[in-house]
Coordinates of C-alpha atoms and ligand atoms in Angstrom, one line a residue:
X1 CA -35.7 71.2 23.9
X2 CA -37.2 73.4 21.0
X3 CA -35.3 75.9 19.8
X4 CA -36.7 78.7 17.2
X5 CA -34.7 81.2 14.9
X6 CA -35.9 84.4 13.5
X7 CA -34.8 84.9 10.2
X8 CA -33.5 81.9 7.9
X9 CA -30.5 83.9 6.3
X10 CA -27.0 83.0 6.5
X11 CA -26.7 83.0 10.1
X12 CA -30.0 81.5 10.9
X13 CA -29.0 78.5 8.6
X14 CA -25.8 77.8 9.8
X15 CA -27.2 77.8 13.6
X16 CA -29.8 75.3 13.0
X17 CA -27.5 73.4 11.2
X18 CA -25.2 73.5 14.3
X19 CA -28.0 72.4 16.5
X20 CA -28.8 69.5 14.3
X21 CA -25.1 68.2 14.3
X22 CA -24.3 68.4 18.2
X23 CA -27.8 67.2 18.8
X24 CA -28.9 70.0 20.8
X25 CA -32.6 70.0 20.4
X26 CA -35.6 68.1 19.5
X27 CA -37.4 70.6 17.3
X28 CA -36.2 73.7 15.6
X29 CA -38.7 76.5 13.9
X30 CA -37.5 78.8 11.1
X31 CA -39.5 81.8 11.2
X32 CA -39.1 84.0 8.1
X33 CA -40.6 86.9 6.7
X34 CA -39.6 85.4 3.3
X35 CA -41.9 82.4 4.1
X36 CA -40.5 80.4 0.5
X37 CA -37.0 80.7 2.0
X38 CA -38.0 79.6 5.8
X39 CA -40.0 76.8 4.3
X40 CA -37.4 75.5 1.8
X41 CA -34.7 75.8 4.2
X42 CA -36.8 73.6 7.2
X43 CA -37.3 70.6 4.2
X44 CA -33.5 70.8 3.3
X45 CA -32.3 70.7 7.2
X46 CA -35.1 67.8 8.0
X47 CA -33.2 66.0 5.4
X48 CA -29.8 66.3 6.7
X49 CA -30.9 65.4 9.9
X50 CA -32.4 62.5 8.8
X51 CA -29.3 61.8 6.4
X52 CA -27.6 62.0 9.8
X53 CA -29.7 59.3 11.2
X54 CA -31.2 61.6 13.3
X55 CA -35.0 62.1 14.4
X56 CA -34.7 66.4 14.8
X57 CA -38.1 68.3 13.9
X58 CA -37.6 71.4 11.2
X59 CA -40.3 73.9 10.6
X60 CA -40.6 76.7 8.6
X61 CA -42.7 79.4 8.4
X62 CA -43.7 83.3 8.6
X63 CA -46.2 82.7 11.4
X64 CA -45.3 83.4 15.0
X65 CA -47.8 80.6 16.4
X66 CA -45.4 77.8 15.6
X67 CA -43.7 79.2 18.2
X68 CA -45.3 77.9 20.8
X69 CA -43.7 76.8 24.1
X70 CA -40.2 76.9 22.5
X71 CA -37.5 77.2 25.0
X72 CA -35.2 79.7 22.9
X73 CA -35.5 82.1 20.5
X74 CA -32.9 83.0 18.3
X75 CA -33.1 86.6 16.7
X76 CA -31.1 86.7 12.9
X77 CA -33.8 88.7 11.4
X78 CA -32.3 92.1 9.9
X79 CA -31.0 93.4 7.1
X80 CA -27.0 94.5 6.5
X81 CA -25.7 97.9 5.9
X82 CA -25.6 99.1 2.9
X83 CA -22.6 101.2 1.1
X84 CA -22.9 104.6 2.4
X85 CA -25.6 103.4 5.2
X86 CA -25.2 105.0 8.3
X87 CA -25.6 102.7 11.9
X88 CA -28.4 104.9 12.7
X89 CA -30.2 104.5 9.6
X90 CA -29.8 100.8 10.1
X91 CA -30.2 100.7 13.7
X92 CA -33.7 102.1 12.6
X93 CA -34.9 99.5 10.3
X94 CA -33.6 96.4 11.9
X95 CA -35.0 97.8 15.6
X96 CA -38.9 97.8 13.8
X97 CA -37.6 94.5 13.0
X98 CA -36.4 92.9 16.4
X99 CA -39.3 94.8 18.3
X100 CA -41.7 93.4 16.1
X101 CA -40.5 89.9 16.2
X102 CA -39.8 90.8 20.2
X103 CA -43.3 91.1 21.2
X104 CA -44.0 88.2 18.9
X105 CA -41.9 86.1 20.8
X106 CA -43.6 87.6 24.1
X107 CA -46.8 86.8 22.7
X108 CA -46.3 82.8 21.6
X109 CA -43.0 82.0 23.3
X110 CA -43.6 84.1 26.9
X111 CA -41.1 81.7 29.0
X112 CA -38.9 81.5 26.4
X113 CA -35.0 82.8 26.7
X114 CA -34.1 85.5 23.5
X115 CA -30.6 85.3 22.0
X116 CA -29.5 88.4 19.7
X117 CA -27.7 88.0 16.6
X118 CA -28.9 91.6 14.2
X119 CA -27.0 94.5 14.7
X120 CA -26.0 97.1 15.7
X121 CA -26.0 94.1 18.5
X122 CA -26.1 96.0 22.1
X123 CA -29.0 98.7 20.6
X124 CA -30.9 95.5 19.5
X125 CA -30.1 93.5 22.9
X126 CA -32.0 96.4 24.5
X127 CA -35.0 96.9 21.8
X128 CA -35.7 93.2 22.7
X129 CA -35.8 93.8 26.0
X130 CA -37.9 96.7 25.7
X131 CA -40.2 95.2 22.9
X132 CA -40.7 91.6 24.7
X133 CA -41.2 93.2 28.0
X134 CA -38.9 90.2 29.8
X135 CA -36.7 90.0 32.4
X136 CA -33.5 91.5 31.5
X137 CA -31.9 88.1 32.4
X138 CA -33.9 86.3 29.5
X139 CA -32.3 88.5 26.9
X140 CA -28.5 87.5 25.7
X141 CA -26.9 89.5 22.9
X142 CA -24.2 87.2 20.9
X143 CA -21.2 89.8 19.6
X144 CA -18.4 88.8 22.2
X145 CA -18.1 85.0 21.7
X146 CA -17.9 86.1 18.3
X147 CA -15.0 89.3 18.5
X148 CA -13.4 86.8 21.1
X149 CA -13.1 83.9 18.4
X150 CA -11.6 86.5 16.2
X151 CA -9.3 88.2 18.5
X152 CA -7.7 84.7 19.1
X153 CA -7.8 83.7 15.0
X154 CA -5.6 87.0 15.3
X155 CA -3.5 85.7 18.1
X156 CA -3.0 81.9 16.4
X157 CA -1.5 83.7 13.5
X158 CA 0.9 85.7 15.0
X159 CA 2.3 83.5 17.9
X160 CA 1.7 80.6 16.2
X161 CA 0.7 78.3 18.4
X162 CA -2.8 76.8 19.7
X163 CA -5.3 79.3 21.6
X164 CA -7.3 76.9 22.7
X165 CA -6.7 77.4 26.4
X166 CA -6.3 80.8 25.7
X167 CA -7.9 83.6 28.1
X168 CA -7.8 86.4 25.9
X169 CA -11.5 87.9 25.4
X170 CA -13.5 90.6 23.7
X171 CA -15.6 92.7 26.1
X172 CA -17.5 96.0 25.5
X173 CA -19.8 97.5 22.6
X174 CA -19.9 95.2 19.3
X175 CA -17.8 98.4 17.3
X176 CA -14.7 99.9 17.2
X177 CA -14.8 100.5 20.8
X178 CA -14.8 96.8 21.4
X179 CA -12.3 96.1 24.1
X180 CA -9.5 93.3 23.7
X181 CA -8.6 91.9 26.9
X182 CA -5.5 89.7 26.1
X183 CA -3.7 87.3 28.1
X184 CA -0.3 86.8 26.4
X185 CA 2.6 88.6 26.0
X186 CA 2.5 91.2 23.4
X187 CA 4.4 94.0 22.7
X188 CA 2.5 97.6 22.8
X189 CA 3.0 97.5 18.6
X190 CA 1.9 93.9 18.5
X191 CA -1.5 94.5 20.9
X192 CA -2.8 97.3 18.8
X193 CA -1.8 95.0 15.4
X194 CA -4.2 92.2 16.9
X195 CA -6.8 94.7 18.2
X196 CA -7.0 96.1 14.6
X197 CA -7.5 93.3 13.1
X198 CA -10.1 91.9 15.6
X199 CA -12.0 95.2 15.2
X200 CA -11.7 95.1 11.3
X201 CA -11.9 91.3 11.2
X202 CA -15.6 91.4 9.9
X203 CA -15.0 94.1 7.5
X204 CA -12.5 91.6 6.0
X205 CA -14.8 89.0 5.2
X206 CA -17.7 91.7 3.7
X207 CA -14.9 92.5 1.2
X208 CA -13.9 89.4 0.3
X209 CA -17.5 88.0 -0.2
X210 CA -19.8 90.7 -0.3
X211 CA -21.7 89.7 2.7
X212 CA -20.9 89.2 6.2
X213 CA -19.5 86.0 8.3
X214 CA -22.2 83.5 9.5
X215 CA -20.2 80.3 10.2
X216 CA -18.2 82.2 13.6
X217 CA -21.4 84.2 14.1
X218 CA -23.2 80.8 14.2
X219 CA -20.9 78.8 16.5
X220 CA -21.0 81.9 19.2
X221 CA -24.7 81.4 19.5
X222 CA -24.1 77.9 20.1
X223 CA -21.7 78.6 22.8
X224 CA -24.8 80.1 24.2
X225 CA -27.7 77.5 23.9
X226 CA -25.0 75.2 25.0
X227 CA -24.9 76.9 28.5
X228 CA -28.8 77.4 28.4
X229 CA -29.8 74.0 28.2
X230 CA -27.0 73.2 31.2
X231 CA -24.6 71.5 29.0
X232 CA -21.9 73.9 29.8
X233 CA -21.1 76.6 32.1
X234 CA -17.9 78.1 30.6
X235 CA -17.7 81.5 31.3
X236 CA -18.8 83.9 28.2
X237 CA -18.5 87.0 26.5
X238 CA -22.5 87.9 26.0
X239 CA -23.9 91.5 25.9
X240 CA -26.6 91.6 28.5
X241 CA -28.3 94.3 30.1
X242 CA -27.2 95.5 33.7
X243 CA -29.7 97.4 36.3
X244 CA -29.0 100.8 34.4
X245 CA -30.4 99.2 31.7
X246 CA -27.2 99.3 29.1
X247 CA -26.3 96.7 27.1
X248 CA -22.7 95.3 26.4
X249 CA -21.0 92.4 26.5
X250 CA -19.3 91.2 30.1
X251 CA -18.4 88.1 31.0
X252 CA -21.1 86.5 32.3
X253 CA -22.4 83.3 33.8
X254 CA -25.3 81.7 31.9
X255 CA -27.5 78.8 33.2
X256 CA -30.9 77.4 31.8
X257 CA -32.9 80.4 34.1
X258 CA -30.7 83.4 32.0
X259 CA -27.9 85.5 32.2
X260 CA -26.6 84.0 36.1
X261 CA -24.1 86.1 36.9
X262 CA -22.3 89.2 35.7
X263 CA -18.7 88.8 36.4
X264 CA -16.9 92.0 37.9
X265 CA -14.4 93.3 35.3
X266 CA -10.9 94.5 36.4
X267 CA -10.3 96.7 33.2
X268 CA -7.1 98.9 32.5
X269 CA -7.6 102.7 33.0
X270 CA -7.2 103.2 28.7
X271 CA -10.1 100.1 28.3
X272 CA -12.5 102.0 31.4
X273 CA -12.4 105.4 29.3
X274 CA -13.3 103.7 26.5
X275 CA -15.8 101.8 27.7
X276 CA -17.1 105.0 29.8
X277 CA -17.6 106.6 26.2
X278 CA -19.3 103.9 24.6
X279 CA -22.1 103.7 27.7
X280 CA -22.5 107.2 26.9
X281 CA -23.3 106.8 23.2
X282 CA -25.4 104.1 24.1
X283 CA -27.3 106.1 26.7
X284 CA -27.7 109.0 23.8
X285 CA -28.5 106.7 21.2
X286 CA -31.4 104.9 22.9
X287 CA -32.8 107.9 23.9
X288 CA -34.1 108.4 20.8
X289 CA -36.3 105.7 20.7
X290 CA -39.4 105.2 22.3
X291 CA -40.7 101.6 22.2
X292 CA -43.9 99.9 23.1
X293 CA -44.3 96.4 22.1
X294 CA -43.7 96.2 18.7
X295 CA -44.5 100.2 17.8
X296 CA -41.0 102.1 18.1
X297 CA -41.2 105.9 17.6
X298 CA -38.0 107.8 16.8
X299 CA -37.4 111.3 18.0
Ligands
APR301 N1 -39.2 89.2 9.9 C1 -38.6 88.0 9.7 N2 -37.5 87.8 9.0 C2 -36.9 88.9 8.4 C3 -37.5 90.2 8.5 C4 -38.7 90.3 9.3 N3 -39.3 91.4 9.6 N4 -36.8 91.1 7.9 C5 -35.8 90.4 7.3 N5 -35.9 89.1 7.6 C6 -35.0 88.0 7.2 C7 -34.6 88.1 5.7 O1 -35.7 87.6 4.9 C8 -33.4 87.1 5.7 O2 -33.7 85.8 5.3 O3 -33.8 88.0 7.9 C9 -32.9 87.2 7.1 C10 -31.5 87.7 7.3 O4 -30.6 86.9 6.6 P1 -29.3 87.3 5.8 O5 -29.7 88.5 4.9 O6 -28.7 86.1 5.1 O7 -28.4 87.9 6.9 P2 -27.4 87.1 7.8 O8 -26.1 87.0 7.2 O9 -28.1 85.8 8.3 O10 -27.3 88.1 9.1 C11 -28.3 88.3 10.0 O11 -27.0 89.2 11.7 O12 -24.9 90.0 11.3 C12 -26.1 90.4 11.7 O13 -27.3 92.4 11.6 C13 -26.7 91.4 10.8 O14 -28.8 91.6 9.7 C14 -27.7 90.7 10.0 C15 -28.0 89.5 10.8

């Protein structure tokens, strides 16, 4: 199993470190633009996997090719918003970004299966898509493993006990409109205090460090690989594009082929309106761009 990640940032780092210590892969490529960074990075993990006693491959580079005949591609590549930034100025920039590595990724890695990490995640899910020209099944957008993870941090705190076994999810667009589907019993008070802070949970940690959260983000991914290379088939939270072509995340079914099945949600008359909005913005927003391969006009 070979397993590539574009961009060697935060996120990118902690995922191939991940991979190294469950032993998930054979080979891992860093692909960077900063090609110091991805090449600095792939000596320091080759080393802790060999501290490890372990026998795992790390490359790094800034040259598609070493992508050859890897199984899955992770996409971290992007750059964060900036004070004042608006999420279309940023979806902008970071969808030149994931189109052009996209269609890189077509090129080198054609049977590969693309995982999404840059944001805004569900506009990026579908610039993928569009840019690699794959099946919609091969492209997996990780935002709902990781609002899910915080939802329940949210829950652990206030009931106070494990959430292991819990059921509660995040569905829906990686934004405020992300829906919390919760299985406990919480008062009407105490379900919007835990949505807030799930919606506002990675706010929290850009104020407290000055960047965003990449350990969580990280360990959602894995979730993902883990179900792609058959090890698990726990239902997740992934946002994946649907035969109207709209990305958010569902509860789905992943196996080593893709995105298996796309569970049917039973959603709350207050979480369909919501999500009915969100399609809409999404169906707006994309609209305005135009993508071949890696060459994205805006109108
Ligand atoms: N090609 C390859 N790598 C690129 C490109 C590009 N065109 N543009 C930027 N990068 C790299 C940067 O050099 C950097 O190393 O992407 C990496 C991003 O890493 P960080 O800035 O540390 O960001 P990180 O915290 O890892 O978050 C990655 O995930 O949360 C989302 O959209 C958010 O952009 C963020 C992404």
């Amino acid at each position: 199993m070979k397993i590539a990640i574009i961009g060697a940032g935060n996120v990118g780092a902690s995922i191939a470190s991940l991979l190294i210590s469950k032993q998930m892969c054979d080979e891992i490529a860093l692909i960077d633009i900063n090609q110091n960074l991805a090449n600095a990075k792939a000596i320091d993990l080759s080393q802790m996997s060999i501290a490890l006693g372990l026998d795992i491959m790390v490359v790094g580079g800034d040259d598609y090719q070493i992508l050859s005949d890897f199984d899955i591609v992770i996409i971290t590549a992007g750059v964060a918003r900036k004070d004042g930034q608006s999420r279309a100025e940023l979806a902008k920039i970071n969808a030149n970004i994931v189109a052009q590595a996209s269609s890189q990724i077509a090129k080198f890695a054609p049977n590969s299966t693309i995982i999404v990490v840059t944001n805004p995640l569900d506009i990026m899910v579908y610039v993928a898509f569009k840019a690699s020209g794959f099946n919609r099944k091969k492209i997996i957008g990780m935002a709902g493993e990781l609002d899910s993870a915080r939802l329940k941090f949210a829950l652990k705190n206030h009931l106070g006990t494990s959430v292991t076994d819990s059921k509660s999810c995040v569905i829906g667009m990686h934004n405020d409109n992300m829906i919390c589907l919760v299985d406990e019993n919480l008062s009407i008070d105490e379900y919007e205090n835990i949505r807030s802070q799930t919606i506002n949970g990675g706010a929290k940690i850009v104020k407290l460090m000055n960047t965003s959260a990449f350990y969580a983000p990280a360990a959602g991914v894995i979730n993902i690989c883990q179900a792609l290379i058959n090890k698990d088939s726990k239902v997740l939270s992934c946002s994946v594009l649907d035969d109207n072509l709209i990305a958010f995340s569902r509860l789905v079914k992943i196996s080593k082929d893709g995105v298996k099945e796309i569970l049917e949600l039973n959603l709350k008359l207050k979480d369909r309106e919501i999500l009915d909005k969100s399609i809409e913005e999404f169906i707006i927003y994309i609209k305005n761009f135009n993508i071949n391969g890696a060459n994205i006009n805006f109108s």
